[in-house]
Structure formats: C-alpha cells, structure tokens
Amino acid sequence: MEVLRVTGGRRLVGEVSLAGAKNSVLKLMAATLLAPGTSTITNVPDILDVEIMAELMRRLGCDVHHDRDGGLVRIDVPEQPDHRADYDLVRRMRASICVLGPLVTRVRAADVALPGGDNIGSRGLDMHVDGLRRMGADVTSEHGYLLAQASDRLQGAHTWLDFPSVGATETILMAAVLAQGETVIDNAAREPEIVDICQMLLAMGACIEGVGTSTLTIEGVERLDPVEHATVPDRIVAGTWAVAAAMTQGDVFIRGGHADHLAMPLEKLVTAGASIDEEPGGFRVRMDGRPQAVDIVTLPYPGFPTDLQPQFIAMNAIAEGAALVTENLFEARFRFVQELARLGADVRTDGHHALVRGRARLSAAPVEATDIRAGAGLVLAGLVAEGETTVYGVSHIDRGYAGFIPKLQGLGAGIVRMDQPD
Ligand code: UD1
C-alpha cells in the first residue's frame, strides 16, 4: 500500500498536458462491442479504470491490446461476444454497467453484476432499466445480477428521463443505435462525454440527431462498423489543475484543455480572483493573492460539475470569506469534509449544503481519500497546508488521474509517493 506525502506552500508554475477523459474512454471501450472487428481508441489515459475495463472486455471474449505509453487501446470484438460481467470487476469499477446497453442490443442478453452503493452514495439504475424495458428487453434482478434479455431485436421507443442521467443516457443510446426504428431520449444528458460517444457512434455508421442537446433522436441501423476514435480531453482533470493553480497562487498552462467545456467552473475561478486566458492549444490559469470564497451549486452539464465540487471546497477552505456549496447529485460526496477538517478546515454540512468559512491557513495532517475526487481535493488542500500531509487511499486517485504525481512534481509541487508507514 502506498501513500502520498505532500509538502505545502509551493506555487504551481509551468505547463501540464491532459489525456482523454476517464468518463468517456470507458464508455467508448464498451461501445466497440456494437461492431464486430477491430476498433481503436486513442488519447487513452493511463489509469487503473482503463485496465479494469480492458479485463472486462477480455472476459466478454474480446482481444484487447492496451498500449499504456502510446495511449491507445485496440479491441477486436468477436461476432458473438459473451454477455456476463462478473461481480469481482463490477465491484472494482461501477462504470462496468456501461456494457449493459451494447450487450443487450447486440447479443440480446446481458448478465451484469449490480454495482451496489459506492463511496459517493447509492446510485440507482432505474432509468437504465426503464429505458431498456421500453425497447422490449426483459430485465430482472437475481442473486445480485441484473439479467437483461431480448427475444428479438430491440424496438425503438420514446423515453423521458426523470433526470438527465449520464449513465442512463449512454445505456439507452447504445441500445438504440442497433434497435429497429426510432428512439427518442428526452431530457438526455448533454455532457461533453455524451457528445464524444455520439461522435464515435456516428463514425461507426449510427444515425443520431440532436447531439449535444437534451433530445436525442436515434434511428436504429442493422449493423455498425469498427472505428478509430480519439477520446475527448478530460475536463474534470483540467478543472482540477485550474483549481490547483488558483489555490497555490500559481500560473499554469493546461495544454489540451477546452475552456468551453468548463464555462461554469472557470467563471467561478474568475470570481475567486483568478485570470483565465485562452491560448493556442489550451488555457492558462493565473492567480495573485488569496482566493475569494465562491458559492457553488452542482447540476447536470452545463451546470457546475459535481466531480469538481470537492476541489472547490478545498479552495474555499483557504479563501477569504464564506461560501455555501450545494450538492444536488451525490448525497455522500460531503463525507470528505471530515478529512478536510483534519487539516483545520471550517466546514459545516447540513443535508445537501456545506457552509465553508475560509481560514488563513490549514495545517498538515494524515488524511484518507474515499473516492477519486475527494482524493484530488485532499491533495490540493495538502499543497497549501503548513507542513507535511500524508494522503492515504492513493488507489482512488490512480483510478482517475493519469500521471498525477509526476505532473504535480513538474509544476514544482512538493509531493512524493511512498510505501505506507507501518
Ligand atoms: C457519471 C460520472 C460521474 C459523474 C456523474 C454526474 C462516469 C463513469 N461517472 O456517473 O463521475 O459524477 O456522471 O456527472 O461517467 N440516478 C438514478 N437512477 C438512474 C441513474 C441515475 O437515480 O437510473 C441518479 C444517481 O443516483 C445520481 C444522479 O442520478 O444521484 C446522477 O447520476 P448519473 O448522471 O447517472 O451519473 P453516473 O453516470 O453514475
């Protein structure tokens, strides 16, 4: 087991480059199941979740070549893939559920272990199931597995999502591209990762209208072709670097960053006192002086992303003034503030709300990351705390941030990875 040792007090200065988005690449890999033959995905981040997904694809009968250094995954999908996603993989990575839609539409069967709750709260699957049932799939749950079957080709259907769920939009979209007739997804998610998968599906021969809007109309086709597709850059990692630059009063150029995918968080950073400049190939974040506290309300895209909420709480913890942070997506995401409090942060939570009163200084302590973004938030807090902070639970950070530690070192941060002390 390893830990991170973070020495606070250094400004981050320099340039950092982004890889593809975790929340896109896993779904792109699942989407290759829709076409027999060899698909290639590039701009793949070197993170643990990609390894887990590669293993899942192998168990489904695919031949997977993963070039970690080259940022490339090549997947050879057989004519008849297997259809079981076992609990040992799903429990390690909840996103494994993304094979459900492609399998049920292509193989007419999917047995996918139920992921259960995770560290950011219980996350339902009712909208995924409802969408597939509307298309004619028979979906039941037994012995901890979701069992989906279709006696015939799925039929296009009209679905209204109660909430623009990213996962449910992807499941229904991937099922619909090979269904018979027209599917309409109303109140669909509009995240850049949804646009990314739509673009890949279009290149495979799918018919989709309304890409990037909240109504997706899909006309099913009989067969899709393999494809080569580059993963969209990771806007959450970009946002994490942006907050890190602002918190440490630094100056960082984020190469590959799309400022337009981060309109709301960057606007908040400007309110906090940062300057953001779009430059060829990315954007730069600069900050002089202590940040001002900024209120945050998480919402589906283009609202403020829940995946940047912990990082902004960390910034507010050292800001001038007080901020109210409202979390509307994942109820348990505030668990991490107990760890932040160990560094001296003044945060009070009540249901969906957290009141953060900024402190002039945080003081280093051992803390534990409980999920990917909480881990990022704690590292950022460690970068500005006085003394040496030890961050436990590093595997969470490795799941989402490719080369995080060397990149932080490259910007001048005092951070090392080491064996966990006894
Ligand atoms: C994805 C991202 C995650 C991000 C989230 C919101 C991946 C691997 N993960 O998660 O990092 O924080 O989008 O941007 O891409 N819900 C239901 N029933 C359903 C589906 C969802 O109640 O059938 C609820 C969930 O419990 C949650 C909310 O809807 O409260 C949002 O979930 P969703 O948008 O589906 O997020 P994920 O796809 O799980």
Short mmCIF file of C-alpha atoms in Angstrom, two decimals, residues 17-365:
data_model
loop_
_atom_site.label_atom_id
_atom_site.label_comp_id
_atom_site.label_asym_id
_atom_site.label_seq_id
_atom_site.Cartn_x
_atom_site.Cartn_y
_atom_site.Cartn_z
CA SER A 17 -0.97 18.28 -20.59
CA LEU A 18 -4.26 16.46 -20.49
CA ALA A 19 -5.09 12.93 -21.56
CA GLY A 20 -8.53 11.66 -22.57
CA ALA A 21 -11.46 11.69 -20.16
CA LYS A 22 -11.94 8.72 -17.84
CA ASN A 23 -15.68 9.22 -18.00
CA SER A 24 -15.60 8.95 -21.77
CA VAL A 25 -12.99 6.31 -22.56
CA LEU A 26 -14.70 3.58 -20.52
CA LYS A 27 -17.93 4.07 -22.45
CA LEU A 28 -16.08 4.26 -25.79
CA MET A 29 -14.49 0.90 -25.00
CA ALA A 30 -17.95 -0.54 -24.22
CA ALA A 31 -19.32 0.94 -27.46
CA THR A 32 -16.82 -1.08 -29.52
CA LEU A 33 -18.96 -4.13 -28.58
CA LEU A 34 -21.56 -2.80 -31.03
CA ALA A 35 -19.46 -3.73 -34.08
CA PRO A 36 -17.58 -6.96 -34.80
CA GLY A 37 -13.98 -6.36 -35.86
CA THR A 38 -11.14 -4.20 -34.61
CA SER A 39 -11.76 -0.72 -33.21
CA THR A 40 -9.02 1.58 -31.97
CA ILE A 41 -9.35 4.25 -29.30
CA THR A 42 -6.62 6.85 -28.91
CA ASN A 43 -5.85 9.58 -26.36
CA VAL A 44 -6.48 6.93 -23.69
CA PRO A 45 -5.46 7.98 -20.16
CA ASP A 46 -3.09 5.64 -18.31
CA ILE A 47 -5.36 4.97 -15.33
CA LEU A 48 -6.46 1.92 -13.38
CA ASP A 49 -10.07 2.04 -14.59
CA VAL A 50 -8.94 1.52 -18.21
CA GLU A 51 -7.10 -1.65 -17.10
CA ILE A 52 -10.24 -2.91 -15.35
CA MET A 53 -12.35 -2.16 -18.42
CA ALA A 54 -9.80 -3.94 -20.65
CA GLU A 55 -10.07 -7.01 -18.40
CA LEU A 56 -13.86 -6.89 -18.58
CA MET A 57 -13.74 -6.70 -22.40
CA ARG A 58 -11.39 -9.72 -22.47
CA ARG A 59 -13.84 -11.70 -20.34
CA LEU A 60 -16.53 -10.83 -22.87
CA GLY A 61 -14.39 -12.60 -25.49
CA CYS A 62 -12.63 -9.57 -26.99
CA ASP A 63 -8.96 -9.48 -27.82
CA VAL A 64 -7.62 -6.29 -26.19
CA HIS A 65 -4.27 -4.69 -26.85
CA HIS A 66 -3.54 -1.85 -24.44
CA ASP A 67 -0.51 0.31 -25.22
CA ARG A 68 -0.21 2.29 -22.00
CA ASP A 69 2.66 4.51 -23.14
CA GLY A 70 1.10 5.20 -26.53
CA GLY A 71 -2.30 5.99 -25.01
CA LEU A 72 -4.04 3.51 -27.29
CA VAL A 73 -6.45 0.62 -26.88
CA ARG A 74 -7.21 -1.75 -29.75
CA ILE A 75 -10.20 -4.03 -29.26
CA ASP A 76 -11.04 -6.94 -31.53
CA VAL A 77 -14.71 -7.78 -30.95
CA PRO A 78 -15.92 -11.26 -31.96
CA GLU A 79 -19.11 -11.94 -33.93
CA GLN A 80 -20.69 -13.38 -30.79
CA PRO A 81 -19.35 -11.80 -27.56
CA ASP A 82 -20.06 -13.36 -24.17
CA HIS A 83 -22.54 -11.49 -22.03
CA ARG A 84 -21.57 -11.77 -18.38
CA ALA A 85 -19.89 -9.02 -16.32
CA ASP A 86 -18.81 -10.59 -13.03
CA TYR A 87 -19.04 -9.04 -9.58
CA ASP A 88 -15.27 -9.09 -8.98
CA LEU A 89 -14.83 -6.49 -11.76
CA VAL A 90 -18.05 -4.52 -11.31
CA ARG A 91 -17.35 -4.02 -7.61
CA ARG A 92 -13.96 -2.52 -8.52
CA MET A 93 -15.47 -0.20 -11.09
CA ARG A 94 -19.10 0.81 -11.09
CA ALA A 95 -18.83 2.11 -14.67
CA SER A 96 -18.74 -1.57 -15.80
CA ILE A 97 -22.51 -1.18 -16.06
CA CYS A 98 -21.88 0.57 -19.40
CA VAL A 99 -21.65 -2.83 -21.17
CA LEU A 100 -25.35 -3.43 -20.43
CA GLY A 101 -26.78 -1.43 -23.36
CA PRO A 102 -24.37 -2.68 -26.05
CA LEU A 103 -24.72 -6.34 -24.97
CA VAL A 104 -28.48 -6.45 -24.79
CA THR A 105 -28.89 -4.83 -28.22
CA ARG A 106 -26.13 -6.81 -29.94
CA VAL A 107 -26.21 -10.24 -28.21
CA ARG A 108 -29.78 -9.93 -26.87
CA ALA A 109 -28.59 -10.86 -23.39
CA ALA A 110 -26.58 -9.27 -20.58
CA ASP A 111 -25.87 -10.51 -17.06
CA VAL A 112 -24.23 -7.65 -15.22
CA ALA A 113 -23.46 -7.73 -11.51
CA LEU A 114 -25.23 -4.98 -9.60
CA PRO A 115 -22.66 -2.40 -8.53
CA GLY A 116 -24.31 -1.58 -5.21
CA GLY A 117 -23.70 1.72 -3.46
CA ASP A 118 -20.28 3.29 -3.66
CA ASN A 119 -18.41 5.88 -1.71
CA ILE A 120 -20.38 8.77 -3.11
CA GLY A 121 -23.79 7.41 -2.24
CA SER A 122 -26.33 4.94 -3.56
CA ARG A 123 -26.63 5.36 -7.30
CA GLY A 124 -29.77 3.98 -8.90
CA LEU A 125 -30.17 2.16 -12.20
CA ASP A 126 -33.94 2.55 -12.54
CA MET A 127 -33.72 4.83 -15.59
CA HIS A 128 -31.34 2.43 -17.38
CA VAL A 129 -33.74 -0.46 -16.73
CA ASP A 130 -36.86 1.50 -17.64
CA GLY A 131 -35.32 2.62 -20.96
CA LEU A 132 -34.36 -0.94 -21.95
CA ARG A 133 -37.78 -2.30 -20.96
CA ARG A 134 -39.49 0.29 -23.14
CA MET A 135 -37.44 -1.09 -26.01
CA GLY A 136 -38.69 -4.61 -25.37
CA ALA A 137 -35.98 -6.07 -23.14
CA ASP A 138 -36.97 -8.28 -20.24
CA VAL A 139 -34.95 -7.07 -17.25
CA THR A 140 -34.93 -8.80 -13.87
CA SER A 141 -32.56 -8.98 -10.95
CA GLU A 142 -31.45 -12.19 -9.26
CA HIS A 143 -28.61 -13.20 -6.96
CA GLY A 144 -27.03 -9.76 -7.22
CA TYR A 145 -27.13 -9.66 -11.04
CA LEU A 146 -29.15 -7.59 -13.44
CA LEU A 147 -30.35 -10.02 -16.11
CA ALA A 148 -31.48 -8.48 -19.39
CA GLN A 149 -32.81 -10.47 -22.32
CA ALA A 150 -34.49 -9.71 -25.61
CA SER A 151 -36.25 -12.43 -27.63
CA ASP A 152 -35.95 -10.31 -30.75
CA ARG A 153 -34.20 -7.16 -31.97
CA LEU A 154 -34.91 -4.24 -29.60
CA GLN A 155 -37.61 -1.83 -30.77
CA GLY A 156 -37.09 1.93 -30.81
CA ALA A 157 -39.13 3.74 -28.14
CA HIS A 158 -39.73 7.17 -26.64
CA THR A 159 -38.09 7.68 -23.23
CA TRP A 160 -38.34 10.66 -20.89
CA LEU A 161 -35.64 10.63 -18.25
CA ASP A 162 -36.70 11.93 -14.81
CA PHE A 163 -33.23 13.42 -14.53
CA PRO A 164 -30.55 13.88 -17.23
CA SER A 165 -28.51 10.91 -16.03
CA VAL A 166 -25.20 10.44 -17.86
CA GLY A 167 -25.19 6.66 -17.41
CA ALA A 168 -28.85 6.13 -18.36
CA THR A 169 -28.48 8.32 -21.48
CA GLU A 170 -25.48 6.21 -22.54
CA THR A 171 -27.19 2.86 -21.90
CA ILE A 172 -30.30 3.80 -23.87
CA LEU A 173 -28.28 5.47 -26.66
CA MET A 174 -26.02 2.43 -27.14
CA ALA A 175 -29.02 0.10 -27.14
CA ALA A 176 -30.93 2.31 -29.59
CA VAL A 177 -28.29 2.53 -32.31
CA LEU A 178 -28.90 -1.12 -33.28
CA ALA A 179 -32.64 -1.23 -32.45
CA GLN A 180 -35.42 -1.41 -35.01
CA GLY A 181 -36.89 2.04 -35.72
CA GLU A 182 -36.72 5.36 -33.91
CA THR A 183 -35.78 6.04 -30.29
CA VAL A 184 -36.17 9.44 -28.69
CA ILE A 185 -34.41 10.24 -25.40
CA ASP A 186 -35.96 13.33 -23.84
CA ASN A 187 -34.17 15.16 -21.00
CA ALA A 188 -30.95 13.45 -22.13
CA ALA A 189 -27.61 14.34 -20.54
CA ARG A 190 -25.54 16.85 -22.56
CA GLU A 191 -22.07 16.35 -21.07
CA PRO A 192 -19.09 16.63 -23.49
CA GLU A 193 -18.56 12.89 -22.84
CA ILE A 194 -22.04 12.21 -24.28
CA VAL A 195 -21.14 14.26 -27.36
CA ASP A 196 -17.90 12.23 -27.62
CA ILE A 197 -19.66 8.87 -27.65
CA CYS A 198 -22.25 10.19 -30.13
CA GLN A 199 -19.43 11.21 -32.45
CA MET A 200 -17.86 7.78 -32.21
CA LEU A 201 -21.21 6.08 -32.87
CA LEU A 202 -21.83 8.36 -35.87
CA ALA A 203 -18.44 7.37 -37.27
CA MET A 204 -19.44 3.71 -36.81
CA GLY A 205 -22.48 4.32 -39.00
CA ALA A 206 -25.17 5.18 -36.42
CA CYS A 207 -27.93 7.73 -37.14
CA ILE A 208 -28.26 10.21 -34.27
CA GLU A 209 -29.79 13.69 -34.30
CA GLY A 210 -29.71 16.36 -31.62
CA VAL A 211 -26.14 15.60 -30.47
CA GLY A 212 -25.28 17.95 -27.57
CA THR A 213 -28.94 18.82 -26.92
CA SER A 214 -31.38 17.38 -24.39
CA THR A 215 -33.35 15.50 -27.06
CA LEU A 216 -31.52 12.71 -28.84
CA THR A 217 -33.28 11.04 -31.77
CA ILE A 218 -31.79 7.77 -32.92
CA GLU A 219 -32.78 5.78 -36.00
CA GLY A 220 -31.55 2.23 -35.48
CA VAL A 221 -29.37 0.57 -38.11
CA GLU A 222 -28.79 -3.14 -38.71
CA ARG A 223 -25.04 -3.17 -38.37
CA LEU A 224 -22.24 -0.86 -37.28
CA ASP A 225 -18.62 -0.85 -38.38
CA PRO A 226 -15.44 -0.73 -36.29
CA VAL A 227 -13.83 2.66 -35.95
CA GLU A 228 -10.79 4.66 -34.82
CA HIS A 229 -11.67 7.43 -32.39
CA ALA A 230 -9.74 9.88 -30.15
CA THR A 231 -11.09 10.37 -26.62
CA VAL A 232 -12.19 13.90 -25.66
CA PRO A 233 -9.73 15.58 -23.21
CA ASP A 234 -10.63 15.23 -19.53
CA ARG A 235 -12.44 18.39 -18.43
CA ILE A 236 -12.51 17.28 -14.77
CA VAL A 237 -8.74 16.79 -14.69
CA ALA A 238 -8.39 20.17 -16.47
CA GLY A 239 -10.63 21.75 -13.83
CA THR A 240 -8.58 20.13 -11.07
CA TRP A 241 -5.38 21.68 -12.46
CA ALA A 242 -7.15 25.03 -12.75
CA VAL A 243 -8.15 24.98 -9.07
CA ALA A 244 -4.66 23.82 -8.08
CA ALA A 245 -3.15 26.79 -9.92
CA ALA A 246 -5.58 29.21 -8.27
CA MET A 247 -5.16 27.80 -4.75
CA THR A 248 -1.38 27.89 -4.85
CA GLN A 249 -1.39 31.41 -6.37
CA GLY A 250 0.38 29.90 -9.35
CA ASP A 251 0.50 30.18 -13.13
CA VAL A 252 -0.31 27.02 -15.09
CA PHE A 253 -0.96 26.42 -18.80
CA ILE A 254 -3.32 23.47 -19.29
CA ARG A 255 -2.48 22.01 -22.70
CA GLY A 256 -5.41 20.27 -24.37
CA GLY A 257 -7.91 21.96 -22.05
CA HIS A 258 -11.18 23.09 -23.62
CA ALA A 259 -12.26 26.20 -21.71
CA ASP A 260 -15.73 25.91 -23.28
CA HIS A 261 -16.25 22.55 -21.53
CA LEU A 262 -15.62 24.29 -18.20
CA ALA A 263 -17.51 27.55 -18.63
CA MET A 264 -19.13 27.50 -15.19
CA PRO A 265 -16.13 26.39 -13.08
CA LEU A 266 -13.80 28.84 -14.85
CA GLU A 267 -16.31 31.65 -14.29
CA LYS A 268 -16.24 30.75 -10.59
CA LEU A 269 -12.44 30.89 -10.57
CA VAL A 270 -12.59 34.37 -12.11
CA THR A 271 -14.99 35.40 -9.33
CA ALA A 272 -12.46 33.97 -6.87
CA GLY A 273 -9.84 36.32 -8.37
CA ALA A 274 -8.07 34.19 -10.98
CA SER A 275 -7.38 35.24 -14.55
CA ILE A 276 -8.10 32.75 -17.32
CA ASP A 277 -6.62 33.18 -20.78
CA GLU A 278 -7.40 31.00 -23.74
CA GLU A 279 -4.20 30.45 -25.70
CA PRO A 280 -3.48 28.26 -28.75
CA GLY A 281 -3.80 24.60 -27.65
CA GLY A 282 -5.29 25.19 -24.22
CA PHE A 283 -5.85 27.75 -21.49
CA ARG A 284 -3.83 29.40 -18.71
CA VAL A 285 -4.87 30.00 -15.10
CA ARG A 286 -3.09 32.63 -13.00
CA MET A 287 -3.75 33.88 -9.52
CA ASP A 288 -2.16 36.62 -7.42
CA GLY A 289 -3.21 36.70 -3.82
CA ARG A 290 -5.63 34.71 -1.70
CA PRO A 291 -8.81 33.47 -3.44
CA GLN A 292 -12.22 34.91 -2.55
CA ALA A 293 -14.84 32.39 -1.40
CA VAL A 294 -17.31 31.32 -4.14
CA ASP A 295 -20.74 29.71 -3.79
CA ILE A 296 -21.27 26.52 -5.81
CA VAL A 297 -24.40 24.60 -6.85
CA THR A 298 -23.78 21.29 -8.64
CA LEU A 299 -26.05 20.50 -11.57
CA PRO A 300 -26.02 18.41 -14.77
CA TYR A 301 -23.98 19.91 -17.64
CA PRO A 302 -23.74 22.79 -18.48
CA GLY A 303 -24.19 23.39 -14.75
CA PHE A 304 -21.35 23.14 -12.25
CA PRO A 305 -19.95 19.55 -12.27
CA THR A 306 -20.26 17.50 -9.09
CA ASP A 307 -16.85 16.00 -9.95
CA LEU A 308 -15.21 19.38 -9.22
CA GLN A 309 -17.11 20.06 -6.02
CA PRO A 310 -14.50 18.66 -3.56
CA GLN A 311 -11.71 20.63 -5.25
CA PHE A 312 -13.72 23.87 -4.90
CA ILE A 313 -14.49 23.09 -1.25
CA ALA A 314 -10.74 22.73 -0.74
CA MET A 315 -10.20 26.16 -2.35
CA ASN A 316 -12.98 27.73 -0.28
CA ALA A 317 -11.37 26.31 2.86
CA ILE A 318 -8.45 28.74 2.41
CA ALA A 319 -10.40 31.58 0.77
CA GLU A 320 -11.32 34.96 2.14
CA GLY A 321 -14.95 34.89 3.27
CA ALA A 322 -17.58 32.16 3.49
CA ALA A 323 -19.18 30.04 0.74
CA LEU A 324 -22.31 27.94 0.51
CA VAL A 325 -21.84 24.76 -1.52
CA THR A 326 -24.94 22.83 -2.62
CA GLU A 327 -24.58 19.23 -3.85
CA ASN A 328 -27.54 18.05 -5.92
CA LEU A 329 -26.23 14.79 -7.42
CA PHE A 330 -24.46 12.60 -4.89
CA GLU A 331 -25.54 12.88 -1.27
CA ALA A 332 -22.47 11.23 0.24
CA ARG A 333 -19.96 13.45 -1.50
CA PHE A 334 -19.62 15.63 1.61
CA ARG A 335 -18.08 12.73 3.54
CA PHE A 336 -14.70 14.04 2.55
CA VAL A 337 -15.12 17.26 4.54
CA GLN A 338 -14.43 15.27 7.71
CA GLU A 339 -10.98 14.58 6.30
CA LEU A 340 -10.57 18.22 5.27
CA ALA A 341 -11.46 19.21 8.83
CA ARG A 342 -8.41 17.24 9.98
CA LEU A 343 -6.35 19.86 8.13
CA GLY A 344 -8.14 22.59 10.06
CA ALA A 345 -10.84 23.48 7.50
CA ASP A 346 -14.00 25.05 8.89
CA VAL A 347 -16.87 23.27 7.07
CA ARG A 348 -20.38 22.60 8.39
CA THR A 349 -22.71 20.36 6.41
CA ASP A 350 -26.47 20.03 6.58
CA GLY A 351 -28.06 17.67 4.06
CA HIS A 352 -27.27 18.97 0.57
CA HIS A 353 -25.46 22.06 1.83
CA ALA A 354 -22.00 22.80 3.13
CA LEU A 355 -21.01 26.11 4.65
CA VAL A 356 -17.29 26.71 4.23
CA ARG A 357 -15.66 29.50 6.20
CA GLY A 358 -12.26 30.26 4.76
CA ARG A 359 -9.22 30.07 7.03
CA ALA A 360 -5.96 31.91 6.53
CA ARG A 361 -4.04 28.65 6.96
CA LEU A 362 -4.52 24.89 7.02
CA SER A 363 -2.18 22.64 8.97
CA ALA A 364 -0.88 19.32 7.66
CA ALA A 365 -2.21 16.00 9.00
#
